Tab-separated table of C-alpha atoms (C1' of nucleotides) in Angstrom:
chain	number	residue	atom	x	y	z
F	1	MET	CA	16.124	31.296	6.240
F	2	ALA	CA	15.786	34.050	3.543
F	3	ASP	CA	12.460	35.199	2.241
F	4	ARG	CA	10.551	31.457	2.652
F	5	ARG	CA	7.295	31.459	0.030
F	6	GLY	CA	4.319	32.688	1.757
F	7	GLN	CA	4.143	32.131	5.398
F	8	PRO	CA	6.036	30.646	8.304
F	9	LEU	CA	5.891	26.607	7.846
F	10	ASN	CA	3.654	24.363	9.871
F	11	ARG	CA	1.720	21.154	10.158
F	12	GLU	CA	-1.486	22.191	8.125
F	13	ARG	CA	0.707	23.868	5.404
F	14	ILE	CA	3.062	21.015	4.896
F	15	VAL	CA	-0.181	18.353	4.978
F	16	GLY	CA	-1.939	20.508	2.510
F	17	ALA	CA	1.102	21.091	-0.187
F	18	ALA	CA	1.503	16.885	0.956
F	19	ILE	CA	-2.094	16.339	-0.449
F	20	GLU	CA	-1.652	18.673	-3.801
F	21	LEU	CA	1.409	16.570	-4.227
F	22	ALA	CA	-0.765	13.225	-3.979
F	23	ASP	CA	-3.221	14.226	-6.298
F	24	ALA	CA	-0.985	15.894	-9.144
F	25	GLU	CA	1.356	13.005	-9.015
F	26	GLY	CA	0.426	10.085	-6.888
F	27	LEU	CA	1.237	8.535	-3.298
F	28	ASP	CA	4.630	8.327	-4.497
F	29	ALA	CA	5.914	11.293	-5.618
F	30	VAL	CA	5.229	12.778	-1.710
F	31	SER	CA	8.579	12.412	-0.479
F	32	MET	CA	10.157	14.710	2.405
F	33	ARG	CA	12.357	16.308	-0.221
F	34	ARG	CA	10.002	17.100	-2.851
F	35	VAL	CA	6.874	18.337	0.153
F	36	ALA	CA	9.302	20.810	1.499
F	37	ALA	CA	10.455	21.770	-1.905
F	38	ARG	CA	6.561	22.872	-2.374
F	39	LEU	CA	7.102	25.353	0.018
F	40	GLY	CA	9.937	26.493	-0.605
F	41	ALA	CA	11.776	24.974	2.233
F	42	GLY	CA	14.681	22.641	2.994
F	43	ALA	CA	14.073	18.406	3.718
F	44	MET	CA	14.494	18.869	7.104
F	45	SER	CA	12.476	21.611	8.297
F	46	LEU	CA	9.117	19.418	8.024
F	47	TYR	CA	10.704	17.581	11.024
F	48	ARG	CA	9.900	20.419	13.521
F	49	HIS	CA	6.267	19.568	12.409
F	50	VAL	CA	5.518	15.934	11.860
F	51	SER	CA	7.751	13.116	13.312
F	52	ASP	CA	7.592	10.714	10.763
F	53	LYS	CA	6.954	10.437	7.564
F	54	GLU	CA	4.118	8.282	8.503
F	55	GLN	CA	3.191	10.602	10.681
F	56	LEU	CA	2.539	13.213	7.766
F	57	VAL	CA	0.438	10.524	5.697
F	58	LEU	CA	-2.206	10.096	8.752
F	59	GLU	CA	-2.145	13.560	8.685
F	60	MET	CA	-3.377	13.080	5.432
F	61	ALA	CA	-5.332	10.473	5.347
F	62	GLU	CA	-6.941	12.891	8.310
F	63	GLU	CA	-7.718	16.368	6.512
F	64	LEU	CA	-9.051	14.168	3.661
F	65	THR	CA	-11.650	12.219	5.981
F	66	ALA	CA	-12.119	15.788	7.519
F	67	ARG	CA	-12.798	17.483	4.178
F	68	HIS	CA	-15.243	14.913	3.167
F	69	ALA	CA	-16.850	14.636	6.777
F	70	TYR	CA	-20.683	14.186	6.280
F	71	PRO	CA	-23.644	16.359	7.303
F	72	ASP	CA	-24.635	17.588	10.788
F	73	ASP	CA	-28.109	17.117	10.251
F	74	PRO	CA	-28.185	14.141	7.435
F	75	GLY	CA	-32.258	15.749	7.418
F	76	ASP	CA	-34.785	13.096	7.683
F	77	LEU	CA	-34.062	10.061	5.248
F	78	ASP	CA	-33.879	6.474	6.262
F	79	TRP	CA	-31.248	5.135	7.909
F	80	ARG	CA	-31.387	3.310	4.031
F	81	GLY	CA	-31.292	6.663	2.419
F	82	ARG	CA	-28.298	7.614	5.357
F	83	ILE	CA	-26.330	4.881	4.759
F	84	HIS	CA	-26.509	5.966	0.672
F	85	LEU	CA	-25.743	9.461	1.592
F	86	MET	CA	-22.125	8.016	3.286
F	87	ALA	CA	-21.193	5.717	0.018
F	88	ARG	CA	-21.940	9.244	-2.260
F	89	HIS	CA	-19.517	11.089	-0.067
F	90	ASP	CA	-16.645	8.278	0.482
F	91	TRP	CA	-17.241	7.806	-3.236
F	92	ASP	CA	-16.778	11.723	-3.725
F	93	MET	CA	-13.137	10.818	-2.203
F	94	TYR	CA	-12.188	7.873	-4.136
F	95	THR	CA	-12.477	9.320	-6.622
F	96	SER	CA	-10.963	12.833	-6.619
F	97	HIS	CA	-8.355	11.566	-4.360
F	98	PRO	CA	-7.118	7.912	-5.578
F	99	TRP	CA	-3.972	7.811	-3.542
F	100	ILE	CA	-6.134	7.507	-0.139
F	101	LEU	CA	-7.293	4.273	-1.160
F	102	THR	CA	-3.403	3.007	-1.007
F	103	VAL	CA	-3.060	4.775	2.426
F	104	VAL	CA	-6.115	3.026	4.005
F	105	ALA	CA	-5.671	-0.101	2.602
F	106	ASN	CA	-2.577	-0.151	4.807
F	107	LEU	CA	-4.021	1.677	7.695
F	108	GLU	CA	-7.617	-0.449	8.666
F	109	PRO	CA	-9.014	0.610	11.070
F	110	PRO	CA	-10.283	3.927	10.173
F	111	VAL	CA	-8.137	6.204	12.557
F	112	GLY	CA	-8.069	10.332	14.057
F	113	PRO	CA	-11.069	12.317	15.207
F	114	HIS	CA	-12.852	12.821	11.924
F	115	GLY	CA	-12.397	9.195	11.589
F	116	LEU	CA	-13.820	8.289	14.672
F	117	ALA	CA	-16.685	10.922	14.051
F	118	ALA	CA	-17.604	9.197	10.430
F	119	MET	CA	-17.685	5.979	12.501
F	120	GLU	CA	-19.984	6.829	15.189
F	121	TRP	CA	-22.441	8.659	12.225
F	122	ALA	CA	-22.542	5.637	10.481
F	123	LEU	CA	-23.499	4.084	13.870
F	124	ARG	CA	-26.098	6.201	14.621
F	125	ALA	CA	-27.693	5.630	11.010
F	126	VAL	CA	-27.879	2.247	11.369
F	127	GLU	CA	-29.427	2.379	15.094
F	128	PRO	CA	-32.798	2.224	13.816
F	129	LEU	CA	-31.839	-1.818	12.767
F	130	GLY	CA	-32.202	-2.710	16.655
F	131	LEU	CA	-28.614	-4.680	15.681
F	132	SER	CA	-26.722	-5.160	18.648
F	133	LEU	CA	-23.123	-2.611	18.388
F	134	PRO	CA	-20.878	-5.377	16.877
F	135	ALA	CA	-22.972	-6.360	14.381
F	136	SER	CA	-23.581	-2.563	13.894
F	137	ALA	CA	-19.767	-1.891	13.492
F	138	ARG	CA	-19.585	-5.181	11.101
F	139	ALA	CA	-22.486	-3.670	8.890
F	140	ILE	CA	-20.756	-0.858	8.316
F	141	MET	CA	-17.578	-2.067	7.519
F	142	THR	CA	-18.932	-4.402	4.931
F	143	VAL	CA	-20.397	-1.656	3.384
F	144	THR	CA	-16.905	0.210	3.109
F	145	HIS	CA	-15.176	-2.400	2.228
F	146	TYR	CA	-17.413	-2.800	-0.589
F	147	LEU	CA	-17.302	0.452	-1.700
F	148	GLN	CA	-13.327	1.107	-1.247
F	149	GLY	CA	-12.979	-2.757	-3.755
F	150	SER	CA	-14.874	-1.375	-5.756
F	151	ALA	CA	-13.673	2.249	-6.088
F	152	ARG	CA	-9.868	0.854	-6.289
F	153	MET	CA	-11.461	-1.627	-9.395
F	154	ALA	CA	-13.322	1.164	-10.727
F	155	LEU	CA	-10.047	3.537	-10.904
F	156	SER	CA	-7.961	0.763	-11.675
F	157	ALA	CA	-9.916	0.467	-14.959
F	158	SER	CA	-9.180	3.582	-15.934
F	159	GLY	CA	-6.050	3.667	-14.941
F	160	PRO	CA	-3.509	1.805	-16.936
F	161	SER	CA	-5.456	3.655	-19.794
F	162	ARG	CA	-3.326	6.536	-19.054
F	163	GLU	CA	-0.430	4.766	-20.337
F	164	ASP	CA	0.046	5.773	-23.684
F	165	SER	CA	2.208	2.323	-25.896
F	166	ASP	CA	-0.466	-0.018	-25.827
F	167	PRO	CA	-3.502	0.015	-23.171
F	168	GLY	CA	-3.911	-3.632	-23.513
F	169	ALA	CA	-0.113	-4.767	-22.851
F	170	ALA	CA	0.044	-3.891	-19.082
F	171	TRP	CA	-3.352	-5.906	-19.139
F	172	GLN	CA	-1.578	-9.071	-21.066
F	173	ARG	CA	1.624	-8.537	-18.606
F	174	ARG	CA	-1.234	-9.269	-15.411
F	175	LEU	CA	-2.412	-12.098	-17.176
F	176	GLY	CA	0.830	-13.378	-17.766
F	177	GLY	CA	-0.501	-14.774	-20.980
F	178	ALA	CA	-3.149	-16.990	-19.605
F	179	ASP	CA	-5.223	-18.700	-22.086
F	180	LEU	CA	-8.653	-16.651	-21.666
F	181	SER	CA	-10.394	-19.717	-23.942
F	182	ARG	CA	-9.775	-21.832	-20.479
F	183	TYR	CA	-12.073	-20.013	-18.378
F	184	PRO	CA	-15.209	-19.457	-20.675
F	185	ARG	CA	-17.199	-17.529	-17.983
F	186	VAL	CA	-13.859	-14.956	-17.677
F	187	GLN	CA	-13.853	-14.861	-21.147
F	188	ALA	CA	-17.544	-14.032	-21.489
F	189	LEU	CA	-17.222	-11.559	-18.702
F	190	VAL	CA	-14.801	-9.502	-19.934
F	191	THR	CA	-16.597	-9.523	-23.535
F	192	SER	CA	-19.825	-8.145	-22.163
F	193	ASP	CA	-20.142	-4.680	-21.135
F	194	TYR	CA	-19.534	-5.586	-17.654
F	195	MET	CA	-15.845	-3.852	-18.587
F	196	ALA	CA	-17.655	-0.874	-19.099
F	197	GLU	CA	-20.170	-0.427	-17.075
F	198	ARG	CA	-18.257	-1.656	-13.621
F	199	GLY	CA	-16.979	1.727	-13.049
F	200	GLY	CA	-19.962	3.340	-13.041
F	201	ARG	CA	-21.969	5.085	-9.737
F	202	ASP	CA	-25.573	3.196	-10.819
F	203	TRP	CA	-23.664	-0.625	-10.921
F	204	VAL	CA	-21.699	0.511	-7.331
F	205	THR	CA	-25.058	1.619	-6.170
F	206	SER	CA	-26.965	-1.036	-6.614
F	207	GLY	CA	-24.415	-3.200	-5.610
F	208	LEU	CA	-24.391	-1.476	-2.314
F	209	ASP	CA	-28.490	-2.393	-1.968
F	210	VAL	CA	-27.615	-5.987	-2.508
F	211	VAL	CA	-25.003	-5.525	0.697
F	212	LEU	CA	-27.772	-3.448	2.684
F	213	ASP	CA	-30.456	-5.751	2.133
F	214	GLY	CA	-28.685	-8.610	3.910
F	215	ILE	CA	-27.995	-6.237	6.265
F	216	ALA	CA	-31.688	-5.047	6.516
F	217	ALA	CA	-32.499	-9.196	6.650
F	218	GLU	CA	-29.870	-9.946	9.558
F	219	ALA	CA	-32.167	-6.995	11.727
F	220	ASP	CA	-35.704	-8.415	10.555
F	221	ARG	CA	-34.136	-11.824	11.795
F	222	SER	CA	-33.018	-10.818	15.407
F	223	ARG	CA	-36.195	-8.883	15.980
Y	1	MET	CA	30.324	-16.945	-10.141
Y	2	ALA	CA	31.963	-19.002	-7.633
Y	3	ASP	CA	30.105	-21.752	-5.924
Y	4	ARG	CA	26.140	-20.170	-5.765
Y	5	ARG	CA	24.221	-22.042	-2.864
Y	6	GLY	CA	22.033	-24.438	-4.909
Y	7	GLN	CA	21.165	-24.778	-7.825
Y	8	PRO	CA	21.342	-22.478	-10.795
Y	9	LEU	CA	18.933	-18.802	-10.603
Y	10	ASN	CA	15.566	-19.424	-12.200
Y	11	ARG	CA	12.365	-17.544	-11.349
Y	12	GLU	CA	11.094	-20.180	-9.260
Y	13	ARG	CA	13.813	-19.519	-6.711
Y	14	ILE	CA	13.815	-16.298	-6.828
Y	15	VAL	CA	9.799	-16.037	-6.454
Y	16	GLY	CA	10.529	-18.883	-3.853
Y	17	ALA	CA	13.022	-16.591	-1.985
Y	18	ALA	CA	11.020	-13.269	-2.410
Y	19	ILE	CA	8.115	-15.229	-0.424
Y	20	GLU	CA	10.272	-16.792	1.856
Y	21	LEU	CA	11.709	-12.895	2.930
Y	22	ALA	CA	8.090	-11.176	2.796
Y	23	ASP	CA	6.811	-14.179	5.263
Y	24	ALA	CA	9.437	-13.695	7.854
Y	25	GLU	CA	10.034	-10.030	7.495
Y	26	GLY	CA	7.146	-8.270	5.346
Y	27	LEU	CA	6.581	-7.184	2.054
Y	28	ASP	CA	8.985	-4.040	2.549
Y	29	ALA	CA	12.036	-6.544	3.333
Y	30	VAL	CA	11.706	-7.311	-0.195
Y	31	SER	CA	14.144	-5.963	-2.051
Y	32	MET	CA	16.335	-7.134	-4.658
Y	33	ARG	CA	19.112	-6.881	-3.001
Y	34	ARG	CA	17.848	-8.860	-0.111
Y	35	VAL	CA	15.960	-11.475	-2.029
Y	36	ALA	CA	19.415	-12.083	-4.368
Y	37	ALA	CA	21.418	-12.313	-0.889
Y	38	ARG	CA	19.340	-14.798	-0.137
Y	39	LEU	CA	20.386	-16.988	-2.802
Y	40	GLY	CA	23.634	-16.396	-3.016
Y	41	ALA	CA	23.904	-14.237	-5.626
Y	42	GLY	CA	24.411	-10.948	-6.865
Y	43	ALA	CA	21.217	-8.337	-7.063
Y	44	MET	CA	21.268	-7.921	-10.699
Y	45	SER	CA	21.239	-11.546	-11.133
Y	46	LEU	CA	17.819	-11.459	-11.100
Y	47	TYR	CA	17.399	-8.905	-13.636
Y	48	ARG	CA	17.643	-12.152	-16.105
Y	49	HIS	CA	14.561	-13.533	-14.677
Y	50	VAL	CA	12.573	-10.843	-13.995
Y	51	SER	CA	12.193	-7.761	-15.436
Y	52	ASP	CA	11.184	-5.560	-12.953
Y	53	LYS	CA	10.303	-5.669	-9.392
Y	54	GLU	CA	6.779	-4.708	-9.790
Y	55	GLN	CA	6.802	-8.336	-11.464
Y	56	LEU	CA	8.582	-10.455	-9.299
Y	57	VAL	CA	5.886	-8.630	-6.382
Y	58	LEU	CA	3.430	-9.581	-9.108
Y	59	GLU	CA	4.726	-13.614	-10.009
Y	60	MET	CA	4.814	-13.397	-6.027
Y	61	ALA	CA	0.978	-13.195	-5.888
Y	62	GLU	CA	0.590	-15.307	-8.313
Y	63	GLU	CA	2.492	-17.840	-7.085
Y	64	LEU	CA	0.416	-17.424	-3.819
Y	65	THR	CA	-2.802	-17.831	-5.102
Y	66	ALA	CA	-1.402	-21.458	-7.592
Y	67	ARG	CA	-0.478	-22.756	-4.034
Y	68	HIS	CA	-4.081	-21.810	-2.149
Y	69	ALA	CA	-5.956	-22.775	-5.434
Y	70	TYR	CA	-9.158	-24.171	-4.800
Y	71	PRO	CA	-10.177	-28.086	-5.301
Y	72	ASP	CA	-10.548	-29.382	-8.496
Y	73	ASP	CA	-13.877	-30.789	-7.090
Y	74	PRO	CA	-15.769	-29.158	-4.712
Y	75	GLY	CA	-18.079	-32.138	-4.187
Y	76	ASP	CA	-22.031	-32.180	-3.433
Y	77	LEU	CA	-21.931	-28.540	-2.351
Y	78	ASP	CA	-24.249	-25.750	-3.251
Y	79	TRP	CA	-23.164	-22.469	-3.845
Y	80	ARG	CA	-23.266	-21.488	-0.613
Y	81	GLY	CA	-20.898	-24.014	0.644
Y	82	ARG	CA	-18.812	-23.708	-2.138
Y	83	ILE	CA	-18.202	-19.526	-1.657
Y	84	HIS	CA	-17.641	-20.600	2.061
Y	85	LEU	CA	-15.328	-23.082	0.701
Y	86	MET	CA	-13.503	-20.422	-1.254
Y	87	ALA	CA	-13.827	-18.244	1.549
Y	88	ARG	CA	-11.998	-20.483	4.106
Y	89	HIS	CA	-9.048	-20.767	1.340
Y	90	ASP	CA	-8.701	-17.626	0.936
Y	91	TRP	CA	-8.746	-16.217	4.907
Y	92	ASP	CA	-5.672	-19.288	5.247
Y	93	MET	CA	-3.393	-17.220	2.207
Y	94	TYR	CA	-4.267	-13.868	4.252
Y	95	THR	CA	-3.578	-15.124	7.765
Y	96	SER	CA	-0.462	-16.949	6.566
Y	97	HIS	CA	0.751	-14.438	4.278
Y	98	PRO	CA	-0.416	-10.996	5.122
Y	99	TRP	CA	1.487	-9.003	3.068
Y	100	ILE	CA	-0.737	-10.216	0.000
Y	101	LEU	CA	-3.380	-7.915	1.586
Y	102	THR	CA	-0.677	-5.301	0.572
Y	103	VAL	CA	-0.119	-6.629	-2.512
Y	104	VAL	CA	-3.570	-7.205	-3.262
Y	105	ALA	CA	-5.271	-3.447	-2.626
Y	106	ASN	CA	-2.610	-1.527	-5.537
Y	107	LEU	CA	-3.441	-4.836	-7.736
Y	108	GLU	CA	-7.375	-4.738	-8.492
Y	109	PRO	CA	-8.412	-6.581	-10.461
Y	110	PRO	CA	-7.112	-10.440	-9.944
Y	111	VAL	CA	-5.211	-11.088	-12.237
Y	112	GLY	CA	-2.496	-13.766	-13.748
Y	113	PRO	CA	-2.936	-17.134	-15.150
Y	114	HIS	CA	-4.291	-18.814	-11.226
Y	115	GLY	CA	-6.330	-15.450	-10.390
Y	116	LEU	CA	-8.414	-16.176	-13.914
Y	117	ALA	CA	-8.237	-19.831	-12.628
Y	118	ALA	CA	-10.120	-18.283	-9.088
Y	119	MET	CA	-12.352	-16.054	-10.661
Y	120	GLU	CA	-13.736	-18.665	-12.829
Y	121	TRP	CA	-14.041	-21.415	-9.919
Y	122	ALA	CA	-16.221	-18.944	-7.997
Y	123	LEU	CA	-17.802	-18.151	-11.242
Y	124	ARG	CA	-18.966	-21.732	-11.729
Y	125	ALA	CA	-20.285	-21.674	-7.762
Y	126	VAL	CA	-22.896	-19.060	-8.438
Y	127	GLU	CA	-23.325	-20.185	-11.112
Y	128	PRO	CA	-26.895	-22.093	-9.776
Y	129	LEU	CA	-27.945	-18.647	-8.796
Y	130	GLY	CA	-29.181	-18.035	-12.818
Y	131	LEU	CA	-27.830	-14.543	-12.133
Y	132	SER	CA	-26.666	-12.552	-14.917
Y	133	LEU	CA	-22.674	-12.639	-15.595
Y	134	PRO	CA	-21.806	-9.220	-14.616
Y	135	ALA	CA	-24.382	-9.715	-11.651
Y	136	SER	CA	-22.540	-12.594	-10.503
Y	137	ALA	CA	-18.805	-10.788	-10.983
Y	138	ARG	CA	-20.482	-8.308	-9.030
Y	139	ALA	CA	-21.274	-10.440	-5.931
Y	140	ILE	CA	-17.627	-12.977	-6.263
Y	141	MET	CA	-16.091	-8.862	-5.719
Y	142	THR	CA	-18.508	-7.993	-3.116
Y	143	VAL	CA	-17.283	-11.251	-1.216
Y	144	THR	CA	-13.820	-11.452	-1.567
Y	145	HIS	CA	-13.451	-7.291	-0.288
Y	146	TYR	CA	-15.550	-8.326	2.628
Y	147	LEU	CA	-13.463	-10.866	3.510
Y	148	GLN	CA	-9.700	-8.814	2.036
Y	149	GLY	CA	-11.046	-5.782	4.859
Y	150	SER	CA	-12.171	-8.527	7.272
Y	151	ALA	CA	-8.442	-9.944	7.428
Y	152	ARG	CA	-7.090	-6.255	7.352
Y	153	MET	CA	-8.903	-5.548	10.239
Y	154	ALA	CA	-8.184	-9.115	12.016
Y	155	LEU	CA	-4.746	-8.823	11.751
Y	156	SER	CA	-4.152	-5.195	11.969
Y	157	ALA	CA	-5.645	-5.980	15.827
Y	158	SER	CA	-2.651	-8.543	16.188
Y	159	GLY	CA	-0.494	-6.326	14.613
Y	160	PRO	CA	0.514	-3.121	16.888
Y	161	SER	CA	0.522	-5.729	19.473
Y	162	ARG	CA	4.112	-6.946	18.588
Y	163	GLU	CA	5.219	-3.463	19.402
Y	164	ASP	CA	7.041	-3.632	22.443
Y	165	SER	CA	7.169	-0.212	24.083
Y	166	ASP	CA	3.422	0.227	24.411
Y	167	PRO	CA	0.769	-1.920	23.114
Y	168	GLY	CA	-1.654	1.520	23.086
Y	169	ALA	CA	1.395	3.820	22.157
Y	170	ALA	CA	0.341	3.041	18.528
Y	171	TRP	CA	-3.238	3.060	19.046
Y	172	GLN	CA	-2.968	7.060	20.698
Y	173	ARG	CA	-0.857	7.927	18.262
Y	174	ARG	CA	-3.560	6.981	15.209
Y	175	LEU	CA	-6.356	8.126	17.577
Y	176	GLY	CA	-4.377	11.665	17.576
Y	177	GLY	CA	-5.552	12.029	20.744
Y	178	ALA	CA	-9.524	12.344	20.162
Y	179	ASP	CA	-11.756	12.972	22.959
Y	180	LEU	CA	-13.609	9.055	23.139
Y	181	SER	CA	-16.326	10.472	25.296
Y	182	ARG	CA	-17.458	12.787	22.603
Y	183	TYR	CA	-18.127	9.552	20.507
Y	184	PRO	CA	-20.936	8.023	22.772
Y	185	ARG	CA	-21.394	4.580	20.417
Y	186	VAL	CA	-17.628	4.389	19.461
Y	187	GLN	CA	-16.774	4.213	22.899
Y	188	ALA	CA	-19.026	1.729	23.978
Y	189	LEU	CA	-17.703	-0.256	20.823
Y	190	VAL	CA	-14.272	-0.548	21.715
Y	191	THR	CA	-15.271	-1.374	25.405
Y	192	SER	CA	-17.657	-4.244	24.223
Y	193	ASP	CA	-16.283	-7.403	23.187
Y	194	TYR	CA	-16.535	-6.531	19.515
Y	195	MET	CA	-12.761	-6.124	19.525
Y	196	ALA	CA	-11.958	-9.142	20.675
Y	197	GLU	CA	-13.888	-11.641	18.445
Y	198	ARG	CA	-13.755	-9.170	15.260
Y	199	GLY	CA	-11.049	-11.422	14.199
Y	200	GLY	CA	-12.476	-14.623	14.974
Y	201	ARG	CA	-13.059	-16.606	12.024
Y	202	ASP	CA	-17.238	-17.060	13.249
Y	203	TRP	CA	-17.463	-13.586	13.615
Y	204	VAL	CA	-16.231	-13.273	9.673
Y	205	THR	CA	-18.400	-16.157	8.686
Y	206	SER	CA	-21.811	-15.585	10.084
Y	207	GLY	CA	-20.858	-11.754	8.220
Y	208	LEU	CA	-20.000	-13.524	5.053
Y	209	ASP	CA	-24.086	-14.956	5.756
Y	210	VAL	CA	-25.179	-11.936	5.950
Y	211	VAL	CA	-23.696	-10.708	2.586
Y	212	LEU	CA	-24.819	-13.730	1.115
Y	213	ASP	CA	-28.300	-13.711	2.010
Y	214	GLY	CA	-28.095	-10.347	0.354
Y	215	ILE	CA	-26.896	-11.878	-3.062
Y	216	ALA	CA	-29.386	-14.853	-2.551
Y	217	ALA	CA	-32.501	-12.046	-2.222
Y	218	GLU	CA	-31.035	-10.280	-5.250
Y	219	ALA	CA	-31.545	-13.578	-7.243
Y	220	ASP	CA	-34.210	-14.670	-5.850
Y	221	ARG	CA	-36.046	-10.863	-7.483
Y	222	SER	CA	-33.808	-11.730	-10.617
Y	223	ARG	CA	-36.284	-15.033	-10.980
Z	1	DA	C1'	22.206	47.149	27.812
Z	2	DC	C1'	23.784	42.380	27.788
Z	3	DC	C1'	23.300	37.747	28.181
Z	4	DC	C1'	21.424	33.542	27.912
Z	5	DC	C1'	17.901	30.128	26.375
Z	6	DC	C1'	14.636	28.450	23.033
Z	7	DT	C1'	12.087	27.562	18.917
Z	8	DT	C1'	12.938	27.051	14.181
Z	9	DG	C1'	15.273	26.116	9.773
Z	10	DG	C1'	18.492	23.994	6.964
Z	11	DG	C1'	22.707	21.829	4.733
Z	12	DT	C1'	25.555	17.723	5.876
Z	13	DA	C1'	26.009	13.020	5.613
Z	14	DC	C1'	25.054	7.393	5.941
Z	15	DG	C1'	22.314	3.640	4.403
Z	16	DG	C1'	19.180	1.896	2.170
Z	17	DT	C1'	16.752	1.464	-2.574
Z	18	DG	C1'	15.884	-0.288	-7.611
Z	19	DT	C1'	17.688	0.062	-12.069
Z	20	DA	C1'	20.715	1.244	-16.729
Z	21	DC	C1'	25.243	-0.422	-18.372
Z	22	DG	C1'	28.487	-2.833	-19.477
Z	23	DC	C1'	31.783	-6.561	-18.866
Z	24	DA	C1'	33.002	-11.878	-17.447
Z	25	DT	C1'	32.201	-16.502	-17.709
Z	26	DA	C1'	30.210	-20.607	-19.582
Z	27	DT	C1'	28.008	-23.261	-22.974
Z	28	DG	C1'	26.283	-24.868	-27.023
Z	29	DG	C1'	26.656	-25.743	-31.944
Z	30	DT	C1'	29.475	-25.717	-36.313
D	1	DA	C1'	39.000	-24.786	-32.439
D	2	DC	C1'	35.351	-20.767	-32.938
D	3	DC	C1'	32.299	-18.047	-32.247
D	4	DA	C1'	27.623	-16.753	-30.908
D	5	DT	C1'	24.159	-16.562	-26.746
D	6	DA	C1'	22.837	-17.202	-22.463
D	7	DT	C1'	23.807	-15.776	-17.801
D	8	DG	C1'	25.928	-13.838	-13.352
D	9	DC	C1'	27.782	-9.743	-11.052
D	10	DG	C1'	30.417	-5.448	-10.083
D	11	DT	C1'	29.907	-0.033	-10.359
D	12	DA	C1'	27.211	4.131	-10.791
D	13	DC	C1'	23.923	6.806	-10.291
D	14	DA	C1'	19.403	8.929	-8.504
D	15	DC	C1'	16.600	9.168	-4.817
D	16	DC	C1'	15.016	8.025	0.123
D	17	DG	C1'	13.870	8.429	5.334
D	18	DT	C1'	16.260	10.729	8.986
D	19	DA	C1'	20.069	11.548	12.665
D	20	DC	C1'	23.083	15.219	13.673
D	21	DC	C1'	24.639	19.691	14.271
D	22	DC	C1'	25.098	24.258	13.333
D	23	DA	C1'	22.711	29.326	12.223
D	24	DA	C1'	19.720	32.792	13.332
D	25	DG	C1'	16.500	35.113	15.555
D	26	DG	C1'	13.165	36.441	19.592
D	27	DG	C1'	11.936	36.676	24.263
D	28	DG	C1'	13.000	37.556	29.099
D	29	DG	C1'	15.864	37.920	33.031
D	30	DT	C1'	19.129	40.991	35.563
DNA sequence: ACCCCCTTGGGTACGGTGTACGCATATGGT
DNA sequence: ACCATATGCGTACACCGTACCCAAGGGGGT
């Protein structure tokens, strides 16, 4: 087995290496061989500690939600403040590890022990609203989906710009050569400052408040 | 080239075959070879009409949004009615072609000529609210993300049940052997009827109205 | 001391993937 | 008749997940 860089293989080291790889080169770069290589090990050795590649990805998500767990004691924040706190934590996770958005999109619903803990934390946060448990869960998932969608938009906005050749080329490829003038509202939109600010935190935060206003109204109604 | 089943190869036939394949066996089953085989052609022949696999997937999404386009004349519906109409169209698309959810999750923002047309339609629908164009766009994306997230939850709820051996095995694998009793609210949630009705149309529709109430309040405020 | 088993590491190989390259054939224009 | 162009596709390469089998070492029992 020779020297084998560093400690012996174990689950945590494997998951950590996979996360580093995904952070550096994206989720597609995470292959068993490349993760193993990063540990100075052979590809098949990983299977002693992880049953599947799918399971490895699951553990990556778990580890990330653990690292970005919400504080045990949120202090004297009201429900809205706590949801904003949650949003800030999630947003930080999405922007520092964008690949997690791809993972959760194909997972859904949230999972793993730490995923459960996060759900419990959120249910606790909205408890003062007096909503039923199913309604509370729906409200939280609505917020989560809003955040994930916004993060995807914000990140894909800055994403194609990494391509050197022509930043507008990928755009045109996606548009399929459509005639923008046939859609005046969309045209006005892309020429407005919407594109610039749609990824900003203020823009996302105020949009979150729109969603929360709807939830607050639902709570008032049911009370 | 021999007989070559049916007409000569062209983009529409390729995209159509790819959609059929994805409907029948999921997005992962869509490979250049299998799509070509379905047309009685060789794998490399597809590249005469499609530049990439990525482009093929883009065209699949485009074709689907074209098939599920919103009606040109929505009649005398008010803005809320029109958004509900949009929601019904989208929901039908998600449930009849679940793979599209995976595609749009990695695309974002919506694209292609028909994607633009859909956006224009929605911007027109919310125009009576008097919101600014960026605010309107944000509202529409919020609704879209709510619907996509709900569809993902609804479909993944019925998804793992297809596995024969043990329907709860995949669940346990995802939970990672967590102790549910440590999370009383989550535990109460999964034992409630939330799991049963969370995929139902009424549940999703009333959740949509919660979001729309928030948007309506925003419009009232800015007026 | 010896043997045996069991855990961990990993090399080889199989069937799959996207696609670069080059050749064969059919078609249309002159 | 001849050539240009468009279309179909066979081969090959690099990479993927992973089934299978063997090598090396660490305890425990005798």
